[in-house]
PDB file of C-alpha atoms in Angstrom:
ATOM      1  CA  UNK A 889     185.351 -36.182 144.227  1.00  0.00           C
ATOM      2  CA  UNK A 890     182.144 -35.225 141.874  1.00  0.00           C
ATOM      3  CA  UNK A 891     179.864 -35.158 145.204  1.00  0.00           C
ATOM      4  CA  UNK A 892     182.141 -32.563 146.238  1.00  0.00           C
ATOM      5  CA  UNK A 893     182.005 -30.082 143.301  1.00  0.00           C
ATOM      6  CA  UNK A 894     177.943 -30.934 143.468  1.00  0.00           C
ATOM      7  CA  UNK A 895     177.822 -29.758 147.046  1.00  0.00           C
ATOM      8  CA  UNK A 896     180.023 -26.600 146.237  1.00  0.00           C
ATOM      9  CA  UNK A 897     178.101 -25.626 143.244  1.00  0.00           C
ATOM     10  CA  UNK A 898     175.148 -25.782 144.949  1.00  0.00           C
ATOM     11  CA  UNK A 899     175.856 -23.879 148.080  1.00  0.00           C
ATOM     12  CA  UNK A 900     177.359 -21.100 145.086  1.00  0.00           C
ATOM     13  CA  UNK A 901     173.852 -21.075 143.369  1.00  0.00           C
ATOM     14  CA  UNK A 902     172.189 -21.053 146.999  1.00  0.00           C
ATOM     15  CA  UNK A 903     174.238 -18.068 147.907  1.00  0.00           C
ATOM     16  CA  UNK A 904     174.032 -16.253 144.689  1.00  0.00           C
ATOM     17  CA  UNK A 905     170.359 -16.479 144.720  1.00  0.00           C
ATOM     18  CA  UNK A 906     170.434 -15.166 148.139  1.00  0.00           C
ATOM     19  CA  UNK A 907     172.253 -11.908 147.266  1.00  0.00           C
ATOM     20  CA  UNK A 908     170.293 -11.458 144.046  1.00  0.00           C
ATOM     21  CA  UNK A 909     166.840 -11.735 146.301  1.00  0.00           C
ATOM     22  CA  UNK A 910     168.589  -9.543 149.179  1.00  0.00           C
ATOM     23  CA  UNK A 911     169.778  -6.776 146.433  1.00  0.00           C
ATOM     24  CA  UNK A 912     166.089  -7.143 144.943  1.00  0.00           C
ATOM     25  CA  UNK A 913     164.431  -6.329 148.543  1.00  0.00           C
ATOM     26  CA  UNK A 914     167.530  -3.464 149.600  1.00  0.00           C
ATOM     27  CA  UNK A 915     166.769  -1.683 146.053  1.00  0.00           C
ATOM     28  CA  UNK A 916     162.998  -1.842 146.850  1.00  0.00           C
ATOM     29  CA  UNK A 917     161.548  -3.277 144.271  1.00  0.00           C
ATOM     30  CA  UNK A 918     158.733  -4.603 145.857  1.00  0.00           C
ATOM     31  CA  UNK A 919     157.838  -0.945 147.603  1.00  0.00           C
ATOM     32  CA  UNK A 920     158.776   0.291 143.995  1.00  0.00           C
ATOM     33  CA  UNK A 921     155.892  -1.903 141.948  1.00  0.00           C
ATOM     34  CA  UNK A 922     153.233  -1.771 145.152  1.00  0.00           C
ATOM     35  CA  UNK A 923     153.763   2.291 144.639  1.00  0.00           C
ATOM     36  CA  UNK A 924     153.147   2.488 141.398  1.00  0.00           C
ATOM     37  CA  UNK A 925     149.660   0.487 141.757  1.00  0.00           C
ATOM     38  CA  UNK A 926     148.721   3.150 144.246  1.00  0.00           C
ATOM     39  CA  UNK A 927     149.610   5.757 141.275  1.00  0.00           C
ATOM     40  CA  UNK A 928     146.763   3.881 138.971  1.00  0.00           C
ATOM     41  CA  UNK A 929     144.755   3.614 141.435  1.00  0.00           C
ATOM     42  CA  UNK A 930     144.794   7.251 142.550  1.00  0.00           C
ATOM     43  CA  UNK A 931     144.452   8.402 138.508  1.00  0.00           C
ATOM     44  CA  UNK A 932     141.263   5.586 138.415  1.00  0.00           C
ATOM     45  CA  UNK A 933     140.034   8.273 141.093  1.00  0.00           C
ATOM     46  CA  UNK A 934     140.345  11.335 139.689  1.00  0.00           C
ATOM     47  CA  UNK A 935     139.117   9.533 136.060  1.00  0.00           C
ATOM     48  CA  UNK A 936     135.835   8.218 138.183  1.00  0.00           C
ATOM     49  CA  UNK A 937     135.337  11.786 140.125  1.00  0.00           C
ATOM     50  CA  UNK A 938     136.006  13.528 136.698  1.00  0.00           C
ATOM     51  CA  UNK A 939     132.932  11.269 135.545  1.00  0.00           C
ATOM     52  CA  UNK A 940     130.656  11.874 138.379  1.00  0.00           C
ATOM     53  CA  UNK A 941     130.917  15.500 137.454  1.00  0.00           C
ATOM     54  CA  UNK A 942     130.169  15.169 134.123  1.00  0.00           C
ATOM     55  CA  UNK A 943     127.286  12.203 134.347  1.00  0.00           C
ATOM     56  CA  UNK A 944     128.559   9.953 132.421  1.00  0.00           C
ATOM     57  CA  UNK A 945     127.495   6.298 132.841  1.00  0.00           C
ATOM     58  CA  UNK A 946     129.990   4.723 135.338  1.00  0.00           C
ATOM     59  CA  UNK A 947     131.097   1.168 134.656  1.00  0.00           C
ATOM     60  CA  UNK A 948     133.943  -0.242 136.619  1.00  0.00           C
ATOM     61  CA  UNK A 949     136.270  -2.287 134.090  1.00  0.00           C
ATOM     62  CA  UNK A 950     136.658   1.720 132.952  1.00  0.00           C
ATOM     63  CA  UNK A 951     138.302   2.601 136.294  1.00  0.00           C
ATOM     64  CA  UNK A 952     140.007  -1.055 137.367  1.00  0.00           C
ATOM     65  CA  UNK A 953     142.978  -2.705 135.027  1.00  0.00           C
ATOM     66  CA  UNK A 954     142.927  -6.383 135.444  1.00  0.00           C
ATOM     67  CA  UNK A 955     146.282  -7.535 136.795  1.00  0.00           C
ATOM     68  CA  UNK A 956     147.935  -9.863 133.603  1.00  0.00           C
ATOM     69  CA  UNK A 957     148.338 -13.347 134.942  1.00  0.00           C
ATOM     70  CA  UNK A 958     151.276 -14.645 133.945  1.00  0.00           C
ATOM     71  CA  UNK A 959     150.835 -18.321 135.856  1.00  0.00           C
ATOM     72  CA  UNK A 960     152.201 -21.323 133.824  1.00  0.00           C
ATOM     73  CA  UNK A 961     153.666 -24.651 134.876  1.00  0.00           C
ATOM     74  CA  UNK A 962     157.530 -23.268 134.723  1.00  0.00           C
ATOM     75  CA  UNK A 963     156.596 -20.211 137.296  1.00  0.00           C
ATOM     76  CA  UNK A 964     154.394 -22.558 139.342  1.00  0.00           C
ATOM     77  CA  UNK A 965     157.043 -25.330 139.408  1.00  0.00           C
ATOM     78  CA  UNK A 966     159.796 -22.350 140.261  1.00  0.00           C
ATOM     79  CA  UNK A 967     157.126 -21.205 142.979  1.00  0.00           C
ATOM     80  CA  UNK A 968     157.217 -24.413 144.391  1.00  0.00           C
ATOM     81  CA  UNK A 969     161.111 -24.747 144.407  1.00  0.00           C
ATOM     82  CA  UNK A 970     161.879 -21.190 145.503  1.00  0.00           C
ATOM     83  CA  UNK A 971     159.770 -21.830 148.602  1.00  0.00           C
ATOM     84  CA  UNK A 972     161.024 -25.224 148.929  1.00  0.00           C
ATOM     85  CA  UNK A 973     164.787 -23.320 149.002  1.00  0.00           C
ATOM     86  CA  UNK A 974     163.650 -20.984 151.405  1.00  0.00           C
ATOM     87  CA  UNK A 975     162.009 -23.242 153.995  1.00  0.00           C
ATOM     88  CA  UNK A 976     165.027 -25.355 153.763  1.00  0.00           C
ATOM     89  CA  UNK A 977     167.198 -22.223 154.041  1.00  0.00           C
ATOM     90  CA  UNK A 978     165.276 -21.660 157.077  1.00  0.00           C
ATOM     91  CA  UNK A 979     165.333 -24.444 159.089  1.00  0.00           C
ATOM     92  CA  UNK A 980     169.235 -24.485 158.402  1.00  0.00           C
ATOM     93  CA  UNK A 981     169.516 -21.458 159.247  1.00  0.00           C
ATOM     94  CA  UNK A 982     167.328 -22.045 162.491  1.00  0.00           C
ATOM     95  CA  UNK A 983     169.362 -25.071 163.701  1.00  0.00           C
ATOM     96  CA  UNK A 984     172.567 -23.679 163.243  1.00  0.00           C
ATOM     97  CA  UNK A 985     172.555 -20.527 164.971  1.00  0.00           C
ATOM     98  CA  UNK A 986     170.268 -22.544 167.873  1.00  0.00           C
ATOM     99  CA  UNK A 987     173.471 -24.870 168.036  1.00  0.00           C
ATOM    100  CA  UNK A 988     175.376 -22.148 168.565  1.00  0.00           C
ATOM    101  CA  UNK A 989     173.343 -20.637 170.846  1.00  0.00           C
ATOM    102  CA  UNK A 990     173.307 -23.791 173.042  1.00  0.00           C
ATOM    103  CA  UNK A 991     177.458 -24.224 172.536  1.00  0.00           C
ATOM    104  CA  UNK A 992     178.181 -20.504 173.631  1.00  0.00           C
ATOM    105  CA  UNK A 993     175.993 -20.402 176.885  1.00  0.00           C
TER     106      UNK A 993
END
């Protein structure tokens, strides 16, 4: 009976981080963060041509922000697992609809 409830509450936290990921990606965050890099990168421009003009010395930490890193063992070992999910996801995924493939034709 407990295997059971393990196997449902997995396939619920499975599926809810599914349609948190797929509500991430349809809101477009990702489009939304790599747009805003082009914004500092485009101001880094006008900052360097503004510069050129008025011969200052040009140095380029003035003009490129070092991305933060944020990497410690919880977000690699969540790295690790979220990939782990989605390969798995995957190859579930894969098979099944193959098997059904193969039953329908």
């Amino acid at each position: 009976m407990k295997s059971k409830h393990v196997v449902r509450f997995t396939l619920l936290v499975l599926f809810l981080l599914f349609v948190g990921l797929y509500i991430t990606q349809a809101l477009g965050y990702y489009e939304f963060t790599n747009a805003k890099k082009t914004t500092l990168t485009n101001s880094a421009i006008e900052k360097f041509e503004k510069d050129v003009k008025e011969g200052k010395a040009l140095d380029v930490k003035n003009y490129v922000e070092e991305e933060k890193q944020y990497n410690n063992l919880l977000s690699r070992v969540s790295l690790s697992v979220s990939n782990a999910i989605e390969k798995s996801f995957s190859f579930v995924m894969n098979t099944l609809f193959n098997e059904l493939a193969k039953a329908t034709n």
